Amino acid sequence: MSSNTIVLLDIPCVVEGRAWSPNTWKTRFALNYKGLPFTVKWVEYPDIAQACKDIGADPTGTRADGSPSYTLPAIYDPSTGRGIAESALIARYLDKTYPDTPRLIPAETDAFHAAFQEAFFHLIQSKMKIMSCPTAAQLNPPSEAFYRKTRETIFGKRLEEISPEGTVRETQLKQLQEGFTKIAGWFSMDGNDKLFFMGNTISHADTSVAGWLMWIRQILGRDGPEWTAIQTWDGGRWARYMQYFEKYEVASI
Amino acid sequence: MSSNTIVLLDIPCVVEGRAWSPNTWKTRFALNYKGLPFTVKWVEYPDIAQACKDIGADPTGTRADGSPSYTLPAIYDPSTGRGIAESALIARYLDKTYPDTPRLIPAETDAFHAAFQEAFFHLIQSKMKIMSCPTAAQLNPPSEAFYRKTRETIFGKRLEEISPEGTVRETQLKQLQEGFTKIAGWFSMDGNDKLFFMGNTISHADTSVAGWLMWIRQILGRDGPEWTAIQTWDGGRWARYMQYFEKYEVASI
């Protein structure tokens, strides 16, 4: 590992050395797919803003009170001195800075990737109520408290009340399934069933889908009843999808 | 014009020979961009289902009561004997059947086009309350009655109450503007400002955006205050966009 090794800022969980966030998983997949070595700097939720400022990464949004919002993933690349946050911006940066690595957002799909992001938010990211409690339980205390407070403010109820066992939770899981089934349909619109968005080649859209599936699998448990159900959705598509991504789960260094 | 000329099923309006629907405009742009000659069969709303069945076009959806739903655009291609409804399916059919014409949905963008369609629905198509009254006013009586009845059922109020002048309508227009501004941002995500989704080449996503802009311009009036405002949105992007599409407005025969 040279002093030019990329640093990935990631959120830790109760399992040491294990990533917790669906969004940082996207960048892990991206770096591993490109074969770019990286080290990890673990950052608890309350420290994310300062850590991003320290590497010169711009905020990724604006809070309700107008103040800047900082999120992970972020990377720091010593070879250029740049700090960048947000998985799509990072993918574009890596494509540009390391042109000899496989491209994640080919030019002709650049605008389409932004459209994908919008659709993915509506179909999947906004349908994640089932994750609220189990995901909080896997965070370390400082992050758990931060996560609980922000989510309880958004939903206007206690974390434990967002997805209670029974018909409420079953309906939420069904809505998530509908989102994935819609996306599954996208892979064969022209009659050719594809494994990935662009066919046989991974793109940023695929690392996004895989990142969120990784999170779901890890949090709900590989042998849990809900992940077991998800593996049967859409003719087993998502089980195959994650099987393919296995080789990009572990960092190359 | 040969006996093999494609027939486009379109919805007429009070101006004879003038298309009315945002969705049939997509297919008009597609046929003209590809240089494929076509004739038009005008179909009033209450006759759409039968006209689609007559050419063997499949339904495009399911109504709340479970019955099949038929919509336009649809085309009948005498050279293959095929009838197809829905603009994206038509684009894919034309790409496949006429491979020497410019392609609207390149293979590597096929799944992304479906993602675009989902995002476009959320950002634009679902934000069209301002169009309810003026668009109904431009339909012929049989279509106007049909359109009014279906829309009043959806919204649970009279057509005239959906977008009343004043702050309600101003807010609706602002929401529509936010959708277009988001899409405008997609054209320069990688730092290269593009005219169209794929750069300098039109795709089905572009005929979709242009089709809806055509409808808005025609219904609200080219010199009306709202279209005048829209032309200033996003640095004049949409005015330039529609200027480019002018050459594809009129059929090639």
Short mmCIF file of N, CA and C in Angstrom, two decimals, chain B residues 28-191:
data_model
loop_
_atom_site.label_atom_id
_atom_site.label_comp_id
_atom_site.label_asym_id
_atom_site.label_seq_id
_atom_site.Cartn_x
_atom_site.Cartn_y
_atom_site.Cartn_z
N ARG B 28 -44.90 10.77 -32.90
CA ARG B 28 -44.74 11.64 -34.09
C ARG B 28 -43.28 12.05 -34.24
N PHE B 29 -42.69 12.53 -33.15
CA PHE B 29 -41.28 12.91 -33.20
C PHE B 29 -40.42 11.72 -33.61
N ALA B 30 -40.73 10.55 -33.05
CA ALA B 30 -39.94 9.35 -33.34
C ALA B 30 -40.00 9.00 -34.83
N LEU B 31 -41.20 8.98 -35.38
CA LEU B 31 -41.37 8.61 -36.80
C LEU B 31 -40.68 9.65 -37.70
N ASN B 32 -40.86 10.92 -37.38
CA ASN B 32 -40.25 11.97 -38.21
C ASN B 32 -38.73 11.97 -38.09
N TYR B 33 -38.23 11.75 -36.89
CA TYR B 33 -36.77 11.69 -36.68
C TYR B 33 -36.17 10.53 -37.46
N LYS B 34 -36.90 9.42 -37.50
CA LYS B 34 -36.42 8.26 -38.24
C LYS B 34 -36.67 8.38 -39.75
N GLY B 35 -37.45 9.40 -40.14
CA GLY B 35 -37.76 9.57 -41.55
C GLY B 35 -38.70 8.50 -42.08
N LEU B 36 -39.54 7.96 -41.22
CA LEU B 36 -40.51 6.92 -41.63
C LEU B 36 -41.84 7.60 -41.97
N PRO B 37 -42.30 7.47 -43.21
CA PRO B 37 -43.58 8.09 -43.58
C PRO B 37 -44.74 7.45 -42.82
N PHE B 38 -45.74 8.26 -42.53
CA PHE B 38 -46.93 7.70 -41.86
C PHE B 38 -48.17 8.52 -42.20
N THR B 39 -49.31 7.85 -42.11
CA THR B 39 -50.59 8.54 -42.22
C THR B 39 -51.24 8.50 -40.83
N VAL B 40 -52.24 9.35 -40.64
CA VAL B 40 -52.87 9.44 -39.32
C VAL B 40 -54.32 8.97 -39.37
N LYS B 41 -54.68 8.15 -38.43
CA LYS B 41 -56.09 7.83 -38.22
C LYS B 41 -56.51 8.50 -36.93
N TRP B 42 -57.44 9.46 -37.03
CA TRP B 42 -57.86 10.20 -35.84
C TRP B 42 -58.91 9.40 -35.08
N VAL B 43 -58.71 9.24 -33.78
CA VAL B 43 -59.61 8.43 -32.96
C VAL B 43 -60.03 9.23 -31.72
N GLU B 44 -61.34 9.44 -31.57
CA GLU B 44 -61.83 10.12 -30.36
C GLU B 44 -61.69 9.18 -29.16
N TYR B 45 -61.53 9.77 -27.97
CA TYR B 45 -61.31 9.00 -26.74
C TYR B 45 -62.22 7.77 -26.57
N PRO B 46 -63.56 7.92 -26.74
CA PRO B 46 -64.42 6.75 -26.47
C PRO B 46 -64.18 5.59 -27.44
N ASP B 47 -63.49 5.87 -28.55
CA ASP B 47 -63.29 4.83 -29.58
C ASP B 47 -61.90 4.20 -29.52
N ILE B 48 -61.06 4.64 -28.58
CA ILE B 48 -59.66 4.19 -28.55
C ILE B 48 -59.55 2.67 -28.34
N ALA B 49 -60.31 2.13 -27.38
CA ALA B 49 -60.21 0.69 -27.09
C ALA B 49 -60.51 -0.14 -28.34
N GLN B 50 -61.60 0.17 -29.03
CA GLN B 50 -61.97 -0.61 -30.21
C GLN B 50 -60.93 -0.45 -31.33
N ALA B 51 -60.44 0.78 -31.49
CA ALA B 51 -59.45 1.03 -32.56
C ALA B 51 -58.17 0.24 -32.30
N CYS B 52 -57.78 0.13 -31.03
CA CYS B 52 -56.58 -0.65 -30.70
C CYS B 52 -56.82 -2.14 -30.96
N LYS B 53 -58.00 -2.62 -30.55
CA LYS B 53 -58.32 -4.04 -30.80
C LYS B 53 -58.32 -4.31 -32.30
N ASP B 54 -58.83 -3.37 -33.09
CA ASP B 54 -58.93 -3.56 -34.54
C ASP B 54 -57.55 -3.80 -35.19
N ILE B 55 -56.51 -3.16 -34.63
CA ILE B 55 -55.18 -3.33 -35.23
C ILE B 55 -54.36 -4.39 -34.48
N GLY B 56 -54.97 -5.01 -33.47
CA GLY B 56 -54.27 -6.07 -32.74
C GLY B 56 -53.26 -5.56 -31.74
N ALA B 57 -53.43 -4.30 -31.30
CA ALA B 57 -52.50 -3.76 -30.29
C ALA B 57 -52.92 -4.21 -28.90
N ASP B 58 -51.97 -4.65 -28.09
CA ASP B 58 -52.27 -5.10 -26.72
C ASP B 58 -52.69 -3.92 -25.85
N PRO B 59 -53.47 -4.20 -24.80
CA PRO B 59 -53.75 -3.14 -23.82
C PRO B 59 -52.45 -2.68 -23.17
N THR B 60 -52.44 -1.45 -22.67
CA THR B 60 -51.20 -0.91 -22.08
C THR B 60 -51.25 -0.88 -20.56
N GLY B 61 -52.38 -1.33 -20.00
CA GLY B 61 -52.49 -1.33 -18.55
C GLY B 61 -53.78 -1.97 -18.11
N THR B 62 -54.06 -1.85 -16.82
CA THR B 62 -55.27 -2.44 -16.24
C THR B 62 -56.01 -1.36 -15.45
N ARG B 63 -57.31 -1.29 -15.66
CA ARG B 63 -58.10 -0.31 -14.91
C ARG B 63 -58.33 -0.77 -13.47
N ALA B 64 -58.82 0.15 -12.65
CA ALA B 64 -59.07 -0.17 -11.23
C ALA B 64 -60.02 -1.36 -11.10
N ASP B 65 -60.95 -1.52 -12.06
CA ASP B 65 -61.91 -2.63 -11.97
C ASP B 65 -61.35 -3.93 -12.57
N GLY B 66 -60.08 -3.90 -12.96
CA GLY B 66 -59.44 -5.12 -13.47
C GLY B 66 -59.54 -5.32 -14.97
N SER B 67 -60.32 -4.48 -15.64
CA SER B 67 -60.45 -4.61 -17.09
C SER B 67 -59.24 -4.01 -17.80
N PRO B 68 -58.96 -4.47 -19.03
CA PRO B 68 -57.78 -3.94 -19.75
C PRO B 68 -57.98 -2.49 -20.15
N SER B 69 -56.88 -1.75 -20.15
CA SER B 69 -56.92 -0.33 -20.52
C SER B 69 -56.16 -0.14 -21.82
N TYR B 70 -56.78 0.54 -22.77
CA TYR B 70 -56.15 0.80 -24.07
C TYR B 70 -55.84 2.28 -24.19
N THR B 71 -54.65 2.60 -24.66
CA THR B 71 -54.26 4.01 -24.79
C THR B 71 -53.57 4.26 -26.13
N LEU B 72 -53.49 5.53 -26.49
CA LEU B 72 -52.70 5.94 -27.67
C LEU B 72 -51.48 6.69 -27.17
N PRO B 73 -50.38 6.69 -27.94
CA PRO B 73 -50.29 6.32 -29.34
C PRO B 73 -50.31 4.81 -29.59
N ALA B 74 -50.77 4.47 -30.81
CA ALA B 74 -50.60 3.12 -31.31
C ALA B 74 -50.26 3.27 -32.79
N ILE B 75 -49.55 2.30 -33.31
CA ILE B 75 -49.29 2.31 -34.76
C ILE B 75 -49.70 0.97 -35.33
N TYR B 76 -50.05 1.00 -36.62
CA TYR B 76 -50.24 -0.24 -37.37
C TYR B 76 -49.24 -0.21 -38.52
N ASP B 77 -48.45 -1.28 -38.61
CA ASP B 77 -47.43 -1.34 -39.66
C ASP B 77 -47.82 -2.42 -40.67
N PRO B 78 -48.35 -2.02 -41.84
CA PRO B 78 -48.82 -3.00 -42.82
C PRO B 78 -47.70 -3.93 -43.30
N SER B 79 -46.44 -3.45 -43.26
CA SER B 79 -45.34 -4.27 -43.79
C SER B 79 -45.07 -5.50 -42.92
N THR B 80 -45.52 -5.46 -41.66
CA THR B 80 -45.33 -6.62 -40.78
C THR B 80 -46.67 -7.14 -40.25
N GLY B 81 -47.73 -6.37 -40.48
CA GLY B 81 -49.04 -6.75 -39.96
C GLY B 81 -49.18 -6.55 -38.46
N ARG B 82 -48.23 -5.81 -37.86
CA ARG B 82 -48.23 -5.62 -36.40
C ARG B 82 -48.93 -4.33 -35.97
N GLY B 83 -49.69 -4.42 -34.87
CA GLY B 83 -50.24 -3.25 -34.21
C GLY B 83 -49.59 -3.14 -32.84
N ILE B 84 -49.07 -1.95 -32.49
CA ILE B 84 -48.36 -1.79 -31.20
C ILE B 84 -48.81 -0.48 -30.55
N ALA B 85 -49.09 -0.54 -29.26
CA ALA B 85 -49.44 0.67 -28.51
C ALA B 85 -48.36 0.96 -27.47
N GLU B 86 -48.28 2.22 -27.06
CA GLU B 86 -47.35 2.72 -26.01
C GLU B 86 -46.04 3.14 -26.67
N SER B 87 -45.68 4.41 -26.38
CA SER B 87 -44.60 5.04 -27.14
C SER B 87 -43.24 4.34 -27.00
N ALA B 88 -42.92 3.82 -25.82
CA ALA B 88 -41.61 3.16 -25.66
C ALA B 88 -41.59 1.83 -26.41
N LEU B 89 -42.70 1.10 -26.35
CA LEU B 89 -42.79 -0.17 -27.10
C LEU B 89 -42.70 0.11 -28.60
N ILE B 90 -43.34 1.19 -29.03
CA ILE B 90 -43.30 1.57 -30.45
C ILE B 90 -41.86 1.92 -30.84
N ALA B 91 -41.18 2.69 -29.99
CA ALA B 91 -39.79 3.07 -30.28
C ALA B 91 -38.92 1.82 -30.43
N ARG B 92 -39.10 0.86 -29.51
CA ARG B 92 -38.30 -0.39 -29.58
C ARG B 92 -38.64 -1.18 -30.84
N TYR B 93 -39.94 -1.22 -31.18
CA TYR B 93 -40.36 -1.92 -32.41
C TYR B 93 -39.73 -1.27 -33.64
N LEU B 94 -39.77 0.05 -33.70
CA LEU B 94 -39.23 0.75 -34.87
C LEU B 94 -37.72 0.56 -34.97
N ASP B 95 -37.03 0.62 -33.82
CA ASP B 95 -35.57 0.39 -33.80
C ASP B 95 -35.23 -0.98 -34.38
N LYS B 96 -36.04 -1.98 -34.03
CA LYS B 96 -35.77 -3.36 -34.43
C LYS B 96 -36.18 -3.60 -35.89
N THR B 97 -37.33 -3.06 -36.27
CA THR B 97 -37.88 -3.34 -37.59
C THR B 97 -37.20 -2.50 -38.67
N TYR B 98 -36.72 -1.33 -38.31
CA TYR B 98 -36.07 -0.44 -39.27
C TYR B 98 -34.66 -0.10 -38.78
N PRO B 99 -33.77 -1.11 -38.81
CA PRO B 99 -32.43 -0.93 -38.20
C PRO B 99 -31.56 0.10 -38.92
N ASP B 100 -31.95 0.50 -40.13
CA ASP B 100 -31.15 1.51 -40.85
C ASP B 100 -31.52 2.93 -40.45
N THR B 101 -32.54 3.09 -39.63
CA THR B 101 -32.93 4.44 -39.18
C THR B 101 -32.22 4.73 -37.85
N PRO B 102 -32.06 6.02 -37.52
CA PRO B 102 -31.37 6.34 -36.24
C PRO B 102 -32.09 5.71 -35.05
N ARG B 103 -31.31 5.09 -34.19
CA ARG B 103 -31.87 4.33 -33.07
C ARG B 103 -32.32 5.24 -31.94
N LEU B 104 -33.49 4.97 -31.38
CA LEU B 104 -34.03 5.79 -30.28
C LEU B 104 -33.67 5.23 -28.91
N ILE B 105 -33.54 3.91 -28.81
CA ILE B 105 -33.18 3.29 -27.54
C ILE B 105 -32.00 2.35 -27.76
N PRO B 106 -30.76 2.89 -27.78
CA PRO B 106 -29.59 2.03 -27.94
C PRO B 106 -29.56 0.97 -26.83
N ALA B 107 -29.07 -0.22 -27.17
CA ALA B 107 -29.12 -1.37 -26.25
C ALA B 107 -28.62 -1.02 -24.85
N GLU B 108 -27.50 -0.30 -24.77
CA GLU B 108 -26.90 -0.03 -23.46
C GLU B 108 -27.74 0.96 -22.64
N THR B 109 -28.74 1.56 -23.26
CA THR B 109 -29.62 2.48 -22.51
C THR B 109 -31.01 1.90 -22.29
N ASP B 110 -31.21 0.64 -22.67
CA ASP B 110 -32.57 0.08 -22.62
C ASP B 110 -33.15 0.08 -21.20
N ALA B 111 -32.43 -0.48 -20.25
CA ALA B 111 -32.92 -0.49 -18.86
C ALA B 111 -32.99 0.93 -18.31
N PHE B 112 -32.02 1.76 -18.70
CA PHE B 112 -32.01 3.14 -18.22
C PHE B 112 -33.22 3.93 -18.75
N HIS B 113 -33.67 3.60 -19.96
CA HIS B 113 -34.86 4.26 -20.47
C HIS B 113 -36.08 3.96 -19.60
N ALA B 114 -36.15 2.72 -19.09
CA ALA B 114 -37.26 2.37 -18.19
C ALA B 114 -37.14 3.15 -16.88
N ALA B 115 -35.92 3.31 -16.38
CA ALA B 115 -35.71 4.11 -15.17
C ALA B 115 -36.10 5.56 -15.43
N PHE B 116 -35.72 6.07 -16.60
CA PHE B 116 -36.10 7.44 -16.98
C PHE B 116 -37.62 7.59 -16.93
N GLN B 117 -38.33 6.61 -17.50
CA GLN B 117 -39.80 6.70 -17.57
C GLN B 117 -40.40 6.82 -16.17
N GLU B 118 -39.86 6.06 -15.23
CA GLU B 118 -40.34 6.10 -13.85
C GLU B 118 -40.07 7.49 -13.23
N ALA B 119 -38.86 7.99 -13.43
CA ALA B 119 -38.50 9.30 -12.88
C ALA B 119 -39.32 10.41 -13.53
N PHE B 120 -39.51 10.31 -14.84
CA PHE B 120 -40.26 11.34 -15.58
C PHE B 120 -41.70 11.40 -15.10
N PHE B 121 -42.26 10.24 -14.78
CA PHE B 121 -43.63 10.22 -14.26
C PHE B 121 -43.70 11.02 -12.95
N HIS B 122 -42.76 10.74 -12.04
CA HIS B 122 -42.78 11.41 -10.74
C HIS B 122 -42.54 12.92 -10.86
N LEU B 123 -41.60 13.29 -11.71
CA LEU B 123 -41.19 14.70 -11.77
C LEU B 123 -42.09 15.56 -12.64
N ILE B 124 -42.62 15.01 -13.71
CA ILE B 124 -43.36 15.82 -14.69
C ILE B 124 -44.81 15.36 -14.87
N GLN B 125 -45.01 14.13 -15.29
CA GLN B 125 -46.37 13.70 -15.63
C GLN B 125 -47.35 13.80 -14.45
N SER B 126 -46.84 13.57 -13.24
CA SER B 126 -47.73 13.64 -12.07
C SER B 126 -47.90 15.08 -11.57
N LYS B 127 -47.27 16.02 -12.26
CA LYS B 127 -47.32 17.43 -11.82
C LYS B 127 -48.07 18.30 -12.82
N MET B 128 -49.08 17.73 -13.48
CA MET B 128 -49.72 18.40 -14.60
C MET B 128 -51.12 18.93 -14.29
N LYS B 129 -51.41 19.22 -13.03
CA LYS B 129 -52.75 19.70 -12.69
C LYS B 129 -53.12 20.98 -13.45
N ILE B 130 -52.14 21.82 -13.70
CA ILE B 130 -52.42 23.09 -14.40
C ILE B 130 -53.00 22.86 -15.79
N MET B 131 -52.82 21.66 -16.33
CA MET B 131 -53.25 21.40 -17.71
C MET B 131 -54.71 20.93 -17.79
N SER B 132 -55.28 20.49 -16.66
CA SER B 132 -56.58 19.80 -16.67
C SER B 132 -57.65 20.55 -17.46
N CYS B 133 -57.92 21.77 -17.09
CA CYS B 133 -59.00 22.52 -17.74
C CYS B 133 -58.68 22.95 -19.16
N PRO B 134 -57.55 23.63 -19.37
CA PRO B 134 -57.28 24.08 -20.75
C PRO B 134 -57.15 22.94 -21.74
N THR B 135 -56.66 21.78 -21.31
CA THR B 135 -56.50 20.69 -22.28
C THR B 135 -57.85 20.07 -22.63
N ALA B 136 -58.76 20.00 -21.65
CA ALA B 136 -60.10 19.47 -21.93
C ALA B 136 -60.83 20.38 -22.93
N ALA B 137 -60.57 21.68 -22.80
CA ALA B 137 -61.25 22.66 -23.66
C ALA B 137 -60.86 22.52 -25.12
N GLN B 138 -59.74 21.86 -25.39
CA GLN B 138 -59.29 21.74 -26.79
C GLN B 138 -59.68 20.41 -27.41
N LEU B 139 -60.43 19.59 -26.66
CA LEU B 139 -60.89 18.32 -27.22
C LEU B 139 -62.25 18.49 -27.88
N ASN B 140 -62.54 17.64 -28.86
CA ASN B 140 -63.88 17.62 -29.46
C ASN B 140 -64.87 17.04 -28.44
N PRO B 141 -66.18 17.36 -28.58
CA PRO B 141 -67.16 16.98 -27.56
C PRO B 141 -67.10 15.53 -27.07
N PRO B 142 -67.02 14.51 -27.94
CA PRO B 142 -67.03 13.13 -27.39
C PRO B 142 -65.81 12.86 -26.51
N SER B 143 -64.65 13.36 -26.94
CA SER B 143 -63.44 13.15 -26.14
C SER B 143 -63.45 13.99 -24.87
N GLU B 144 -63.98 15.20 -25.00
CA GLU B 144 -64.01 16.09 -23.83
C GLU B 144 -64.84 15.47 -22.71
N ALA B 145 -66.00 14.91 -23.06
CA ALA B 145 -66.87 14.29 -22.06
C ALA B 145 -66.18 13.09 -21.41
N PHE B 146 -65.48 12.29 -22.22
CA PHE B 146 -64.78 11.10 -21.73
C PHE B 146 -63.64 11.51 -20.80
N TYR B 147 -62.85 12.50 -21.26
CA TYR B 147 -61.69 12.98 -20.49
C TYR B 147 -62.15 13.56 -19.16
N ARG B 148 -63.21 14.39 -19.22
CA ARG B 148 -63.73 15.02 -18.00
C ARG B 148 -64.16 13.96 -16.99
N LYS B 149 -64.89 12.97 -17.46
CA LYS B 149 -65.42 11.95 -16.55
C LYS B 149 -64.29 11.16 -15.87
N THR B 150 -63.31 10.72 -16.67
CA THR B 150 -62.23 9.92 -16.08
C THR B 150 -61.38 10.76 -15.12
N ARG B 151 -61.04 12.00 -15.49
CA ARG B 151 -60.21 12.84 -14.64
C ARG B 151 -60.94 13.25 -13.37
N GLU B 152 -62.24 13.54 -13.48
CA GLU B 152 -63.00 13.95 -12.28
C GLU B 152 -63.12 12.78 -11.30
N THR B 153 -63.12 11.55 -11.83
CA THR B 153 -63.14 10.36 -10.96
C THR B 153 -61.81 10.23 -10.23
N ILE B 154 -60.71 10.43 -10.98
CA ILE B 154 -59.37 10.32 -10.39
C ILE B 154 -59.18 11.36 -9.27
N PHE B 155 -59.52 12.61 -9.58
CA PHE B 155 -59.23 13.70 -8.64
C PHE B 155 -60.34 13.92 -7.60
N GLY B 156 -61.51 13.31 -7.83
CA GLY B 156 -62.61 13.46 -6.88
C GLY B 156 -63.15 14.87 -6.79
N LYS B 157 -62.97 15.64 -7.86
CA LYS B 157 -63.53 17.00 -7.90
C LYS B 157 -63.77 17.43 -9.35
N ARG B 158 -64.51 18.48 -9.52
CA ARG B 158 -64.79 18.96 -10.88
C ARG B 158 -63.49 19.45 -11.52
N LEU B 159 -63.41 19.29 -12.84
CA LEU B 159 -62.21 19.67 -13.58
C LEU B 159 -61.82 21.11 -13.27
N GLU B 160 -62.82 21.97 -13.15
CA GLU B 160 -62.59 23.40 -12.92
C GLU B 160 -61.99 23.68 -11.53
N GLU B 161 -62.08 22.69 -10.64
CA GLU B 161 -61.59 22.91 -9.27
C GLU B 161 -60.16 22.38 -9.07
N ILE B 162 -59.60 21.75 -10.10
CA ILE B 162 -58.29 21.10 -9.93
C ILE B 162 -57.14 22.13 -9.90
N SER B 163 -57.28 23.18 -10.68
CA SER B 163 -56.20 24.17 -10.75
C SER B 163 -56.76 25.59 -10.81
N PRO B 164 -57.43 26.03 -9.73
CA PRO B 164 -58.02 27.37 -9.74
C PRO B 164 -56.95 28.46 -9.80
N GLU B 165 -57.26 29.51 -10.56
CA GLU B 165 -56.33 30.65 -10.68
C GLU B 165 -55.94 31.16 -9.29
N GLY B 166 -54.74 31.68 -9.16
CA GLY B 166 -54.28 32.23 -7.88
C GLY B 166 -53.15 31.39 -7.30
N THR B 167 -53.07 31.36 -5.99
CA THR B 167 -51.91 30.71 -5.36
C THR B 167 -51.87 29.20 -5.62
N VAL B 168 -53.04 28.56 -5.69
CA VAL B 168 -53.04 27.11 -5.94
C VAL B 168 -52.36 26.82 -7.27
N ARG B 169 -52.80 27.51 -8.32
CA ARG B 169 -52.23 27.29 -9.65
C ARG B 169 -50.75 27.70 -9.70
N GLU B 170 -50.43 28.80 -9.02
CA GLU B 170 -49.02 29.24 -9.00
C GLU B 170 -48.12 28.19 -8.34
N THR B 171 -48.61 27.59 -7.27
CA THR B 171 -47.84 26.54 -6.58
C THR B 171 -47.67 25.33 -7.50
N GLN B 172 -48.72 24.96 -8.21
CA GLN B 172 -48.65 23.81 -9.12
C GLN B 172 -47.62 24.07 -10.24
N LEU B 173 -47.63 25.29 -10.76
CA LEU B 173 -46.67 25.64 -11.82
C LEU B 173 -45.24 25.60 -11.27
N LYS B 174 -45.08 26.04 -10.03
CA LYS B 174 -43.76 26.02 -9.40
C LYS B 174 -43.26 24.58 -9.21
N GLN B 175 -44.17 23.68 -8.84
CA GLN B 175 -43.79 22.27 -8.68
C GLN B 175 -43.36 21.67 -10.02
N LEU B 176 -44.07 22.06 -11.07
CA LEU B 176 -43.70 21.60 -12.41
C LEU B 176 -42.31 22.14 -12.77
N GLN B 177 -42.08 23.41 -12.45
CA GLN B 177 -40.77 24.01 -12.72
C GLN B 177 -39.66 23.27 -11.98
N GLU B 178 -39.91 22.89 -10.74
CA GLU B 178 -38.90 22.15 -9.97
C GLU B 178 -38.54 20.84 -10.66
N GLY B 179 -39.56 20.18 -11.23
CA GLY B 179 -39.32 18.93 -11.96
C GLY B 179 -38.42 19.16 -13.17
N PHE B 180 -38.74 20.20 -13.94
CA PHE B 180 -37.92 20.49 -15.14
C PHE B 180 -36.50 20.91 -14.74
N THR B 181 -36.38 21.66 -13.65
CA THR B 181 -35.05 22.09 -13.21
C THR B 181 -34.20 20.90 -12.79
N LYS B 182 -34.86 19.93 -12.17
CA LYS B 182 -34.13 18.71 -11.80
C LYS B 182 -33.62 18.01 -13.07
N ILE B 183 -34.48 17.88 -14.05
CA ILE B 183 -34.08 17.23 -15.31
C ILE B 183 -32.97 18.03 -16.00
N ALA B 184 -33.09 19.36 -15.98
CA ALA B 184 -32.04 20.21 -16.58
C ALA B 184 -30.69 19.88 -15.98
N GLY B 185 -30.68 19.63 -14.67
CA GLY B 185 -29.43 19.28 -13.99
C GLY B 185 -28.82 17.98 -14.49
N TRP B 186 -29.66 17.07 -14.95
CA TRP B 186 -29.16 15.78 -15.44
C TRP B 186 -28.25 15.93 -16.66
N PHE B 187 -28.43 17.01 -17.41
CA PHE B 187 -27.68 17.17 -18.66
C PHE B 187 -26.23 17.59 -18.47
N SER B 188 -25.84 17.84 -17.23
CA SER B 188 -24.44 18.24 -17.03
C SER B 188 -23.85 17.62 -15.75
N MET B 189 -24.31 16.43 -15.42
CA MET B 189 -23.82 15.77 -14.20
C MET B 189 -22.31 15.53 -14.26
N ASP B 190 -21.80 15.22 -15.44
CA ASP B 190 -20.36 14.93 -15.57
C ASP B 190 -19.56 16.18 -15.93
N GLY B 191 -20.22 17.35 -15.86
CA GLY B 191 -19.51 18.60 -16.14
C GLY B 191 -19.57 19.03 -17.59
#
